[in-house]
Coordinates of N, CA and C in Angstrom, one line a residue:
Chain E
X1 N -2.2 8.3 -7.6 CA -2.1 9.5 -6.7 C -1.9 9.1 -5.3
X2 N -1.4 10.3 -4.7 CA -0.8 10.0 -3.2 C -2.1 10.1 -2.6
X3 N -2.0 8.9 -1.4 CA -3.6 8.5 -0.5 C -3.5 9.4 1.1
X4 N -2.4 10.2 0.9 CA -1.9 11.2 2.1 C -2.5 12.7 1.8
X5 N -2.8 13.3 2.9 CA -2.4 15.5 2.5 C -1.8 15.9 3.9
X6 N -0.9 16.5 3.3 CA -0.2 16.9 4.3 C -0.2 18.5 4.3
X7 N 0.0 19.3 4.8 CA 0.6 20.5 5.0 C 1.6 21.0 4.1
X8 N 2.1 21.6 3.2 CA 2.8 22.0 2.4 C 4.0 22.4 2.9
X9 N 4.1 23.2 4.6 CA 5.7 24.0 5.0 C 4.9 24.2 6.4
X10 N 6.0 24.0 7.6 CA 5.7 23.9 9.0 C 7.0 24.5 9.1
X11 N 7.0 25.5 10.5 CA 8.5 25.5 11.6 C 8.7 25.5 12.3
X12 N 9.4 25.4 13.7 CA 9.6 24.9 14.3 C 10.7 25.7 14.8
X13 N 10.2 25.6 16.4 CA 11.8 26.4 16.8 C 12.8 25.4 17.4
X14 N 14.4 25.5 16.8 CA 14.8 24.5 17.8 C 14.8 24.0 19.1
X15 N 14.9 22.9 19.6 CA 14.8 22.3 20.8 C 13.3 21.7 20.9
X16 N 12.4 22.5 20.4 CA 11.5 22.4 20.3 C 10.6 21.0 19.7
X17 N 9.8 20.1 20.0 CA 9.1 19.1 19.6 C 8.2 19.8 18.1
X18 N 8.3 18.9 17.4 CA 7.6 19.4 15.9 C 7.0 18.6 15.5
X19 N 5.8 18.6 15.0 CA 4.1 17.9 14.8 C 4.1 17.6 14.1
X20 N 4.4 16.6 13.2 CA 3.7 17.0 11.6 C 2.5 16.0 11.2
X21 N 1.5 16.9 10.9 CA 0.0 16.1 10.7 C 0.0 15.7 9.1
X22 N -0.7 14.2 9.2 CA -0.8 13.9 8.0 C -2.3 13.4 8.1
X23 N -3.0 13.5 7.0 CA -4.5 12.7 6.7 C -4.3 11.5 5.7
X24 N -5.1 10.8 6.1 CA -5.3 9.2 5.4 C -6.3 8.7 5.0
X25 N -7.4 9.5 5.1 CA -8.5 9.3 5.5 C -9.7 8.3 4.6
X26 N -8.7 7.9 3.6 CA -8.8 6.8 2.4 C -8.5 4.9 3.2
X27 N -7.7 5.3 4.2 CA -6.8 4.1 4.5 C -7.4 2.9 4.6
X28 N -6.7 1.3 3.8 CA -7.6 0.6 4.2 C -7.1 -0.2 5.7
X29 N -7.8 -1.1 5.6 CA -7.1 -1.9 7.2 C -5.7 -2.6 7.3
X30 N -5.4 -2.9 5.6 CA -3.9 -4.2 5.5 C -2.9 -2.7 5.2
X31 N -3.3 -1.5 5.4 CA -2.3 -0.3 5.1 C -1.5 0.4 6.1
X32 N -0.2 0.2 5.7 CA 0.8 0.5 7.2 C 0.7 2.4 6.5
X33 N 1.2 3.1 7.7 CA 1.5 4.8 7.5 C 3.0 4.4 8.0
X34 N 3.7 5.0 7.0 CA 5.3 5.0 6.4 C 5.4 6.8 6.6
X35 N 6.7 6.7 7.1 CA 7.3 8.2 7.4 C 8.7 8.5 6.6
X36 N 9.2 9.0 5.9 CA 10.3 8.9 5.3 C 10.6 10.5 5.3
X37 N 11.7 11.2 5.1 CA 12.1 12.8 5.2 C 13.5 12.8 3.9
X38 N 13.0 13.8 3.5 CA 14.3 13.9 2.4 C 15.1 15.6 2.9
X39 N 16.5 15.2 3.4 CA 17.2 16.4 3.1 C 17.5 16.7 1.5
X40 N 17.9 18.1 1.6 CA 18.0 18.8 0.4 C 19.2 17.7 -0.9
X41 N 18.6 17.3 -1.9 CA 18.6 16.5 -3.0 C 19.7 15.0 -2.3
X42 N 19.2 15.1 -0.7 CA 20.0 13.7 -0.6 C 19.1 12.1 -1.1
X43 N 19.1 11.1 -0.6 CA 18.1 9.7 -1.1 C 17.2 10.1 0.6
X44 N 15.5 9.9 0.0 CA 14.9 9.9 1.2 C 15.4 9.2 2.0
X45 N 15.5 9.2 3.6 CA 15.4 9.0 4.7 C 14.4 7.6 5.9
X46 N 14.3 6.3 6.2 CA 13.3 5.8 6.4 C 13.2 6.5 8.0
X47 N 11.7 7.0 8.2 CA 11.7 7.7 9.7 C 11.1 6.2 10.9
X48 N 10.0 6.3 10.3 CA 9.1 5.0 11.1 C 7.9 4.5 10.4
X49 N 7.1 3.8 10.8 CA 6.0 3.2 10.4 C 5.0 2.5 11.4
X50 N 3.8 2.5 11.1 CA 2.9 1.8 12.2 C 1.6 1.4 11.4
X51 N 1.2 0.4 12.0 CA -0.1 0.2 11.3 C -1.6 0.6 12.1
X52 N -1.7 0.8 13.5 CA -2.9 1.2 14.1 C -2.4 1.3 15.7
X53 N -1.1 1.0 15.7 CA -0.6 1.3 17.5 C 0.6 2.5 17.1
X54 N 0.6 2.9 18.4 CA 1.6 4.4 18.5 C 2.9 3.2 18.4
X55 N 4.0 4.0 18.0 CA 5.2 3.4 17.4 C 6.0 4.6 18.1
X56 N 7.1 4.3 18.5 CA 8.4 5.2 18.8 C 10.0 4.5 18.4
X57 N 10.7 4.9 18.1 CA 12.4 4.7 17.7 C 12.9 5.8 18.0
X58 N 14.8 6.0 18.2 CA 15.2 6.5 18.2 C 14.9 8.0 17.3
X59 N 14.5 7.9 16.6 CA 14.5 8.9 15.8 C 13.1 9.8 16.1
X60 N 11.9 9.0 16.3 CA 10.5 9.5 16.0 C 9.6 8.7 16.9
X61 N 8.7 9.5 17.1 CA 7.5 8.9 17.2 C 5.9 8.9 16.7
X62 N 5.1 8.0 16.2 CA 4.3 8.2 15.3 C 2.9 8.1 16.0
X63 N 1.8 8.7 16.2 CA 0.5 8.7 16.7 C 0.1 8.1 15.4
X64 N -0.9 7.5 15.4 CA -1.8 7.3 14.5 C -3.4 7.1 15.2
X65 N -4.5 8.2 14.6 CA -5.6 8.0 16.0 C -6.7 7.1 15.7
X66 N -7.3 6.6 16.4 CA -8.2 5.3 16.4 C -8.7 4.9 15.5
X67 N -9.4 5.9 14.6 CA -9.9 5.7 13.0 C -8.6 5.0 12.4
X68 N -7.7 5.7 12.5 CA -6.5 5.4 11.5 C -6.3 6.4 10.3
X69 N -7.5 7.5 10.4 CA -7.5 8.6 9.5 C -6.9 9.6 9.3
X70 N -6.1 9.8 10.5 CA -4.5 10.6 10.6 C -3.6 10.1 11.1
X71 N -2.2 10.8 11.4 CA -1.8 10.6 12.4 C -0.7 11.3 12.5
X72 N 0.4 11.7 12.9 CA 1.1 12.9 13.7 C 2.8 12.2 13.7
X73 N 3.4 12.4 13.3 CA 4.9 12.4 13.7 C 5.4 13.1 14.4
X74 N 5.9 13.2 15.3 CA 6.7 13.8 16.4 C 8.0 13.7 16.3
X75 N 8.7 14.9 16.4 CA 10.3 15.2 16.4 C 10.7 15.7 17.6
X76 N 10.8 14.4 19.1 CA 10.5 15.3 20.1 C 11.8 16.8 20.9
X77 N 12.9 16.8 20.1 CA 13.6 18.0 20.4 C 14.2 18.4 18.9
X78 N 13.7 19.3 18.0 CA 14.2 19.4 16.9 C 14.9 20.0 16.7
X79 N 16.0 19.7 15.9 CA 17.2 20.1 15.6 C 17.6 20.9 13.9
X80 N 19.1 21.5 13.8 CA 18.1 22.4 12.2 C 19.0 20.7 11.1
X81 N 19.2 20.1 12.2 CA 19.7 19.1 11.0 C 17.8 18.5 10.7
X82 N 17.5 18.5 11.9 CA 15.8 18.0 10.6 C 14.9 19.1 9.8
X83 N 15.4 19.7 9.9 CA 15.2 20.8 7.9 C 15.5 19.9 7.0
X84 N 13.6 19.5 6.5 CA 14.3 18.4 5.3 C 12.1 18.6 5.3
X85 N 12.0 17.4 4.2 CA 11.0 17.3 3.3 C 10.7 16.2 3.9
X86 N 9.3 15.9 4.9 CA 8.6 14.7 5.4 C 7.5 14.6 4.5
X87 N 8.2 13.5 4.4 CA 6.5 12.7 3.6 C 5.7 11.2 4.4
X88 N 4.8 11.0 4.3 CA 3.9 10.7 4.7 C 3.6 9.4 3.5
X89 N 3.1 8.3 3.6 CA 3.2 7.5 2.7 C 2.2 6.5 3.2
X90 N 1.0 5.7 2.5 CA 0.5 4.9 3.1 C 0.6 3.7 2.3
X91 N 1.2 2.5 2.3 CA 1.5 1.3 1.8 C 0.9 -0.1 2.0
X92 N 0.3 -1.2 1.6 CA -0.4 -2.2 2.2 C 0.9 -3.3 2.6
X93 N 0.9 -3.9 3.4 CA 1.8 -4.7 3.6 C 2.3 -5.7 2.3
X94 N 3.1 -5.9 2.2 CA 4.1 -6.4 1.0 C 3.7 -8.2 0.6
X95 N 3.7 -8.5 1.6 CA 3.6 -10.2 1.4 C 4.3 -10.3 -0.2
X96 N 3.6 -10.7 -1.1 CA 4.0 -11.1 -2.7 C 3.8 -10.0 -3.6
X97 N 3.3 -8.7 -3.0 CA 2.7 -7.7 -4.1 C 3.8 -6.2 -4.5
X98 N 4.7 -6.4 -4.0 CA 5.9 -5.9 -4.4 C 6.0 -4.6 -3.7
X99 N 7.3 -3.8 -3.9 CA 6.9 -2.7 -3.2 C 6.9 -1.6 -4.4
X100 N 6.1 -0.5 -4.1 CA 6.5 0.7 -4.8 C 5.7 1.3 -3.4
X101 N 6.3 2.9 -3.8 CA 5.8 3.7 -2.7 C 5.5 4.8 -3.4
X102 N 3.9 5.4 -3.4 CA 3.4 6.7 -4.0 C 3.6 7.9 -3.2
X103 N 4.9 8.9 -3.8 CA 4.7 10.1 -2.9 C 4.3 11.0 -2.8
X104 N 3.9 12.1 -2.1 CA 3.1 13.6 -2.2 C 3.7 14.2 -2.7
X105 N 3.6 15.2 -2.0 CA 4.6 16.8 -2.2 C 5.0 16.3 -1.1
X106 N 5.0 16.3 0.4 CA 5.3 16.3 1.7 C 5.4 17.4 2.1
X107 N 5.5 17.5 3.6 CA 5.9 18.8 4.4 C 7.1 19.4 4.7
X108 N 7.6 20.2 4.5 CA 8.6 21.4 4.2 C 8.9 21.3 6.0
X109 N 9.5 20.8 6.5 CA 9.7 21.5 7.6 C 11.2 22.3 7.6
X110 N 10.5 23.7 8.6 CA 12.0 24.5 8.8 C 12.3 24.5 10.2
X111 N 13.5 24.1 10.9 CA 13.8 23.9 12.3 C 14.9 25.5 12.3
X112 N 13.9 26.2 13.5 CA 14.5 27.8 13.0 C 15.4 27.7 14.4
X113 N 16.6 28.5 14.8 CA 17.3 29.0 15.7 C 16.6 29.4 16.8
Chain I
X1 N 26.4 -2.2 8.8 CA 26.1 -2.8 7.4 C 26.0 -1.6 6.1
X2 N 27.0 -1.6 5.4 CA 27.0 -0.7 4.4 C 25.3 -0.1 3.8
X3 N 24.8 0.8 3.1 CA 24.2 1.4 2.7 C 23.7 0.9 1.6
X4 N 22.9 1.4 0.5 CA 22.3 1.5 -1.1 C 23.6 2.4 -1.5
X5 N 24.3 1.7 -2.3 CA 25.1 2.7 -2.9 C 24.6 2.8 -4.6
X6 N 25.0 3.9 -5.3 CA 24.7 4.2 -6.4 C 25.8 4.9 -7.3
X7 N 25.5 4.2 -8.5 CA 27.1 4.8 -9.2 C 26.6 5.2 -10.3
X8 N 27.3 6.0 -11.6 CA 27.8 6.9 -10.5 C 27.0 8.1 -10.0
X9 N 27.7 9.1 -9.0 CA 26.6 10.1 -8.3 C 26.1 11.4 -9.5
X10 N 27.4 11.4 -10.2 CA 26.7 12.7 -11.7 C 27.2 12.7 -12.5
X11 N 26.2 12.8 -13.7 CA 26.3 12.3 -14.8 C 25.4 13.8 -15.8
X12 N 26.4 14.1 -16.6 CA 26.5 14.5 -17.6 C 26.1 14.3 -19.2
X13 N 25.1 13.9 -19.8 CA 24.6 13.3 -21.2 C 24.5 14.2 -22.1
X14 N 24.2 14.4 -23.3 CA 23.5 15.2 -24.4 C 22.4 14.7 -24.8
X15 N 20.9 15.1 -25.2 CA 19.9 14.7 -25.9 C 20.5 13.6 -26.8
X16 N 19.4 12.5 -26.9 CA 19.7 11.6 -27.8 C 20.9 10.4 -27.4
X17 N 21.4 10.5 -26.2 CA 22.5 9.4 -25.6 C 21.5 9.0 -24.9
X18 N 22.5 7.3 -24.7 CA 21.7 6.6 -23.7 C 22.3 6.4 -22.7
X19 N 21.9 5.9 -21.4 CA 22.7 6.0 -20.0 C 22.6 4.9 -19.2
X20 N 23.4 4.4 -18.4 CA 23.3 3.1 -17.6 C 23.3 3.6 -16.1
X21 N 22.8 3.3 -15.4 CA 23.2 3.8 -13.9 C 23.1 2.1 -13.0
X22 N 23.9 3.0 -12.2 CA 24.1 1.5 -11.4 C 23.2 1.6 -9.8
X23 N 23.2 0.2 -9.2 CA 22.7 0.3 -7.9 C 22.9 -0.8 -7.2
X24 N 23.9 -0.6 -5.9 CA 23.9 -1.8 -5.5 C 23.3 -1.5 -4.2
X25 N 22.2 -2.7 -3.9 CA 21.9 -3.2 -2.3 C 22.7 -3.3 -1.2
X26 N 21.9 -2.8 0.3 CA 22.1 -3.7 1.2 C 22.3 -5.0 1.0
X27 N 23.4 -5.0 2.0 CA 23.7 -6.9 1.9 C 22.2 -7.5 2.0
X28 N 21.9 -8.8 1.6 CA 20.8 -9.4 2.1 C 19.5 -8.9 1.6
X29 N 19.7 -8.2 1.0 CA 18.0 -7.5 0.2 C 17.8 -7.8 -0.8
X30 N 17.0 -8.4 -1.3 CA 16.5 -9.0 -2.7 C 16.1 -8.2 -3.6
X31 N 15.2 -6.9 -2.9 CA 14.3 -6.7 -3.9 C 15.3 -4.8 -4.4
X32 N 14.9 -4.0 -5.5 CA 15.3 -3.2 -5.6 C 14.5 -2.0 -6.8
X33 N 14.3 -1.0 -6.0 CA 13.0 -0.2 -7.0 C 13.8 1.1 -7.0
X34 N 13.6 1.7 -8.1 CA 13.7 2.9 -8.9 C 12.7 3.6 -9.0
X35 N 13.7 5.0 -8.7 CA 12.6 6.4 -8.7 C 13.0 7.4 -9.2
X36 N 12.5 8.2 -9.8 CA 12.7 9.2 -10.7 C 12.4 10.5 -9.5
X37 N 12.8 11.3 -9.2 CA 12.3 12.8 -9.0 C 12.9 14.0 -9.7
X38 N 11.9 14.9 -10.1 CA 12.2 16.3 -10.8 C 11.3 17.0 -10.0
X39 N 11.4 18.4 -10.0 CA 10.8 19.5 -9.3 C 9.7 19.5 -9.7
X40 N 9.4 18.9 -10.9 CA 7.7 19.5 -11.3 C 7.2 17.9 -11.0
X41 N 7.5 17.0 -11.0 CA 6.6 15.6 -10.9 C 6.5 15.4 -9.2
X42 N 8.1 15.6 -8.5 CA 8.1 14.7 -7.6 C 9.0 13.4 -7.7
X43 N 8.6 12.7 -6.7 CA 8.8 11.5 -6.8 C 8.2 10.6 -7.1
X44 N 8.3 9.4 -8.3 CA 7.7 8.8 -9.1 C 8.2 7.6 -9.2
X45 N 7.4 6.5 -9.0 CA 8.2 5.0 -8.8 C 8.3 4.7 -10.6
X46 N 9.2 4.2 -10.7 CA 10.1 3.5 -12.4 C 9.7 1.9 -12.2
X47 N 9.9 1.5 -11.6 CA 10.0 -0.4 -11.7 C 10.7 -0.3 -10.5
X48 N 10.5 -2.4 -10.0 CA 10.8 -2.8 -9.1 C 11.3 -4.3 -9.3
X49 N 12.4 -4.4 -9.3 CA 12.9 -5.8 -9.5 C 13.3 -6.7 -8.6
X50 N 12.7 -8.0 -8.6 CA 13.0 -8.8 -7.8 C 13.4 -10.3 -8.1
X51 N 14.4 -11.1 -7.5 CA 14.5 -12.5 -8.3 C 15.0 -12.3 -9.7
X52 N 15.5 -11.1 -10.3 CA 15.9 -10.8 -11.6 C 15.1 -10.6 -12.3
X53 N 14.1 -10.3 -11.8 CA 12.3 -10.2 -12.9 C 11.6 -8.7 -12.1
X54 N 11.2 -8.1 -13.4 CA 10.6 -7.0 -12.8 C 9.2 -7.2 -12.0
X55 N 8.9 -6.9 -11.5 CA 7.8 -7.2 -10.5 C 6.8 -5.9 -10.3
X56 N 7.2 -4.9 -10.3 CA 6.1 -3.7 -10.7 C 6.7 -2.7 -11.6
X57 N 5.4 -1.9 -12.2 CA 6.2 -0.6 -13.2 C 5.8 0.2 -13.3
X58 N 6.3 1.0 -12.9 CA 5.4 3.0 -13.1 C 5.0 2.9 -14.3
X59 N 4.9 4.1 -14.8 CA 4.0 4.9 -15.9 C 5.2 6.0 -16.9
X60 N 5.8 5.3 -17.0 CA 7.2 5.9 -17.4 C 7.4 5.2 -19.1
X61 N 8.0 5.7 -20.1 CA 7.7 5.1 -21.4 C 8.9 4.1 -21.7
X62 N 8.9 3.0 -22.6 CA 9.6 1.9 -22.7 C 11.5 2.7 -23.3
X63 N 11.6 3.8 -23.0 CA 12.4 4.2 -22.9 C 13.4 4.0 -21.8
X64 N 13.2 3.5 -20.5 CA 13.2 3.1 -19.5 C 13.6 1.9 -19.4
X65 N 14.2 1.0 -18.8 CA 14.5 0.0 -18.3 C 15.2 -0.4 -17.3
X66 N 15.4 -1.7 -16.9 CA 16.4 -2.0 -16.2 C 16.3 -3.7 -16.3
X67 N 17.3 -3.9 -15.3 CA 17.5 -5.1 -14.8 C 17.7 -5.5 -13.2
X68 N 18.3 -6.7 -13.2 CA 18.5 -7.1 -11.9 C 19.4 -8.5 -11.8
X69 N 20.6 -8.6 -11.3 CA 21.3 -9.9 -11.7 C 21.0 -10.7 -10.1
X70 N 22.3 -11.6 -10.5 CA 22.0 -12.7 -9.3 C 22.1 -12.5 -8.0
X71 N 23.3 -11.0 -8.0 CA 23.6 -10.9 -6.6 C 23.0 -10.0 -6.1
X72 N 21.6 -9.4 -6.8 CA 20.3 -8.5 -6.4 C 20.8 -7.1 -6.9
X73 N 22.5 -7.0 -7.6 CA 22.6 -5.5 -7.9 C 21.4 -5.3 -9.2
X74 N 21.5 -3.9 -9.5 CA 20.2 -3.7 -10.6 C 21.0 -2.5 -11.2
X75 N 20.3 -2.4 -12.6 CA 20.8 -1.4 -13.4 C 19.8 -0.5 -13.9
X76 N 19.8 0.4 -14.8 CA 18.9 1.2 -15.0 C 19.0 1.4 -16.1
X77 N 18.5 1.7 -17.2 CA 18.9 2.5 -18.8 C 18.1 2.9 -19.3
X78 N 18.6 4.4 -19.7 CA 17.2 5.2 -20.2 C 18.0 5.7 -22.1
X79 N 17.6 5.4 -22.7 CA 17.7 5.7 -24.2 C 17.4 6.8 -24.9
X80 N 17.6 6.8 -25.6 CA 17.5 8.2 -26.4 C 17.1 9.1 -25.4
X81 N 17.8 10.1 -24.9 CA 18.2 10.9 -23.6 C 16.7 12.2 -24.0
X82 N 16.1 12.3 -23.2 CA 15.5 13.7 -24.0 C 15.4 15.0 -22.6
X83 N 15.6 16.4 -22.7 CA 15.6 17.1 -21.9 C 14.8 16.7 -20.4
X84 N 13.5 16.3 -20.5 CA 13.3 16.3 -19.3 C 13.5 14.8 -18.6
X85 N 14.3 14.2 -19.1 CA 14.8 13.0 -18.5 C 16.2 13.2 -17.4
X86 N 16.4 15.0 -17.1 CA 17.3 15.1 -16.2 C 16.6 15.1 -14.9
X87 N 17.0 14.5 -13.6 CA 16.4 14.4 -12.5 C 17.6 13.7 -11.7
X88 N 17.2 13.6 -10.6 CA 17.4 12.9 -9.4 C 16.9 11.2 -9.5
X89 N 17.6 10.0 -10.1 CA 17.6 8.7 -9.9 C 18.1 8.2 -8.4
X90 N 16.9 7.9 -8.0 CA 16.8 7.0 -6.7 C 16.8 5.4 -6.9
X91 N 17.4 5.3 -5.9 CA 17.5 3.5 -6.0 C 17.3 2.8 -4.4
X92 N 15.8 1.9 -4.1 CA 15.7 1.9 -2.6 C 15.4 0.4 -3.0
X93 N 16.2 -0.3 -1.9 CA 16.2 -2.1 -1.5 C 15.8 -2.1 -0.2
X94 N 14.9 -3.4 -0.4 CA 14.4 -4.0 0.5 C 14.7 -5.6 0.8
X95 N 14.2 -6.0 1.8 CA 14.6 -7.6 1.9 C 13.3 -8.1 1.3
X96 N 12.3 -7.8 0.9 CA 10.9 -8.7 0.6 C 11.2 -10.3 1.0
X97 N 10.8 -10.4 2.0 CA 10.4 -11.7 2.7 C 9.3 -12.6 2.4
X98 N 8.5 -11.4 1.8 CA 7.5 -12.4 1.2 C 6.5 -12.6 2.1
X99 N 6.2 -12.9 2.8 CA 5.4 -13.2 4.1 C 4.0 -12.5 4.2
X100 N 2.8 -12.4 4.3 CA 1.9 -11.6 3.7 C 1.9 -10.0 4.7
X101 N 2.1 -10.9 6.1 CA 2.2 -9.2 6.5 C 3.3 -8.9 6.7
X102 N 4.5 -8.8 5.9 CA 5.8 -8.2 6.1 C 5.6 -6.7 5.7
X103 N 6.3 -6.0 6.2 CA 6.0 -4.5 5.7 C 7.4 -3.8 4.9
X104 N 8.4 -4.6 5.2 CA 9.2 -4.9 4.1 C 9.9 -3.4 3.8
X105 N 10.6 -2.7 4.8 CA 10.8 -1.1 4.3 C 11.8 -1.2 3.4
X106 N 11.6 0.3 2.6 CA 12.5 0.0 1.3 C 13.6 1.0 2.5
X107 N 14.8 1.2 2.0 CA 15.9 2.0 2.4 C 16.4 2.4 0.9
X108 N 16.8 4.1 0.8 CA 17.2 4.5 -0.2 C 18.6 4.7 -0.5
X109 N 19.6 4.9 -1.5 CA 20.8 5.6 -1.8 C 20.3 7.3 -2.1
X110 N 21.7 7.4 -2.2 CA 22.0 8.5 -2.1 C 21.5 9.5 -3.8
X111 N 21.1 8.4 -4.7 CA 20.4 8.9 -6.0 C 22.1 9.5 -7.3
X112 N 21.5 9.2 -8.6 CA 22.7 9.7 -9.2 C 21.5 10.8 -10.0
X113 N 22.3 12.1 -10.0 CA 21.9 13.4 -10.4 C 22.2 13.1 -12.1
X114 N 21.0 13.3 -12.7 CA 21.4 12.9 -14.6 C 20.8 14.3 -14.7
X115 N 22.2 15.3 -15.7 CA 21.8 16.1 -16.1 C 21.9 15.7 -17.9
X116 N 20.8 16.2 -18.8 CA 20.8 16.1 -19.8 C 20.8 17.4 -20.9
X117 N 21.4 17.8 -21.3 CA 21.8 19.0 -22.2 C 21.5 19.4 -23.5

């Protein structure tokens, strides 16, 4: 089962900065928070990731707050090209243990006019 | 640097055929995992092959398989086709470096659409 809950559908008006909260509240310490977004039946998307410091890229920027028990992705001017399906993912670092990634439902965001 | 490409993008079967799908990596990435999604499951990890050896495996029945050859491309083959084996096949490579704290992101293709009839 997914170790995330997210919000089911969020919107957002364009131009606009868009929040999207995730909980973790399972998380262990060797566990990064992975951001990935799927447009409509395209291959998900990688957004960002962080393991316990705020993170920013071109694309995003990720809070995660001191617990490590949530943390917040930011879309800081949203556009309706990010109308798409965020998910939220919490992964332990890879070293020899391979990757798979468990996903939710994620959040529905709508980036409205 | 080119993308995860996946071949082909749609595919057409009848119950009871079997199917091959393809996936080729990012240059330089070793590792390569499969994912199933349908509207009612979601997204569901299949296996994860690396070094030509599977290295992890969903919950998915031995109907399922794959591979992985030398140059890290990977294949997929699902047998005797049954209705709800139509979905969205995803294919995401990573470099697994191996390294204990590598975080190692996977990057996806574009997925081949299996409809089964």
């Amino acid at each position: 089962d997914a170790k995330t809950t997210q919000p089911p559908s969020m919107d957002c008006a364009e131009g606009r900065a868009a929040n999207l909260p995730c909980n973790h509240s399972t998380i262990s310490g060797n566990e990064y928070v992975y951001w990935y977004r799927q447009i409509h039946s395209q291959g998900p998307q990688y957004i960002i990731h962080g393991l316990k410091n705020n993170e920013t890229n071109e694309m995003a920027s990720l809070i995660i707050t001191e617990d490590r028990k949530s943390s917040t992705l930011i879309l800081p001017h949203a556009t309706l090209r990010d109308t798409a399906v965020y998910y939220c993912i919490v992964r332990v670092a890879l070293g020899n243990q391979g990757g798979k990634l468990i996903f939710g439902q994620g959040t529905e965001l709508s980036v409205k006019p | 640097k080119a993308g995860v490409t996946q071949t082909p993008r749609y595919l057409i079967k009848t119950r009871g055929q079997q199917v091959t799908l393809s996936c080729s990596p990012i240059s330089g990435h070793r590792s390569v995992s499969w994912y199933q999604q349908t509207p009612g499951q979601g997204l569901q990890f299949l296996f994860e092959y690396f070094s030509e050896t599977q290295r992890n495996k969903g919950n998915f029945p031995g109907r399922f398989s794959g591979r992985q050859f030398s140059n890290s491309r990977s294949e997929m083959n699902v047998s005797t086709l049954e209705l709800g084996d139509s979905a969205l096949y995803l294919c995401a490579s990573s470099f697994r470096s191996g390294h204990r704290t590598s975080t190692d992101t996977q990057y996806f293709g574009p997925g081949t659409r299996l409809t089964v009839l």
